[in-house]
Amino acid sequence: MPQKIIIIRHGETDSNRKRIVQGHLDIPLNDKGISQAQSAALQLKEHHIDVIFSSDLLRAYTTAEHTAKHHDLPIQKTSLLRERHYGSLQGVSFAMVAKKANAEFVHFSQVVRGREKEYGAESDEEMMERIRKFQTYLDNHKNKTVAIFTHGGLIALLLRHFLYLTAVEVDKMSFPNASPIILMKKGERYEIEK
């Protein structure tokens, strides 16, 4: 396993700004998102990154490109790091998702949980299976620093996987656009570096 894992959510898109569910929709960064990606790259400049992985969706890959330039590294793209597929909810506003579900709005992923079949959405278990497959890539980078550019929904599951957190614990966390989360290996486990 890597010694350090740096997880970065993609920069802002117009759909983020308008509070629209993106899922697998391939939405580019907006101007603010490009600026956020540049800022994240500068923040990460001080870290010795050995490998960069990215979701194959444009918003994550474009965010990764800015960091890759500073480190002169190729980006390894994979669909395993994509956002959750939200089925019929992709392209729908957060408010409409809550209304459809007759739920007080907390977060659309919480509205979907347990009702994935109804919406044709990917379940937590299906996403965890993607993470377990991705783990085989990480296992090839023992004692290295790995950067992962991905999406908010997948970050939640990555943290559950690496930190052994529950869904309830992760639901209380937020993952701002282009803000790195650094996990350091401590023995056989990972901890968030403060």
PDB file of N, CA and C in Angstrom, residues 32 93 127 147 182:
ATOM      1  N   LYS A  32     -14.124  29.082 -12.588  1.00  0.00           N
ATOM      2  CA  LYS A  32     -13.762  28.948 -11.172  1.00  0.00           C
ATOM      3  C   LYS A  32     -13.100  27.591 -10.924  1.00  0.00           C
ATOM      4  N   SER A  93     -31.906  18.668 -10.695  1.00  0.00           N
ATOM      5  CA  SER A  93     -31.467  19.535  -9.592  1.00  0.00           C
ATOM      6  C   SER A  93     -31.593  18.803  -8.259  1.00  0.00           C
ATOM      7  N   MET A 127     -20.167   0.503  -5.854  1.00  0.00           N
ATOM      8  CA  MET A 127     -19.041   1.443  -5.832  1.00  0.00           C
ATOM      9  C   MET A 127     -17.868   0.855  -5.049  1.00  0.00           C
ATOM     10  N   ALA A 147      -1.534  10.322  -5.829  1.00  0.00           N
ATOM     11  CA  ALA A 147      -2.604  11.321  -5.907  1.00  0.00           C
ATOM     12  C   ALA A 147      -3.766  10.714  -6.684  1.00  0.00           C
ATOM     13  N   ILE A 182      -5.421  14.389   2.712  1.00  0.00           N
ATOM     14  CA  ILE A 182      -4.185  13.613   2.755  1.00  0.00           C
ATOM     15  C   ILE A 182      -4.312  12.498   3.787  1.00  0.00           C
TER      16      ILE A 182
END
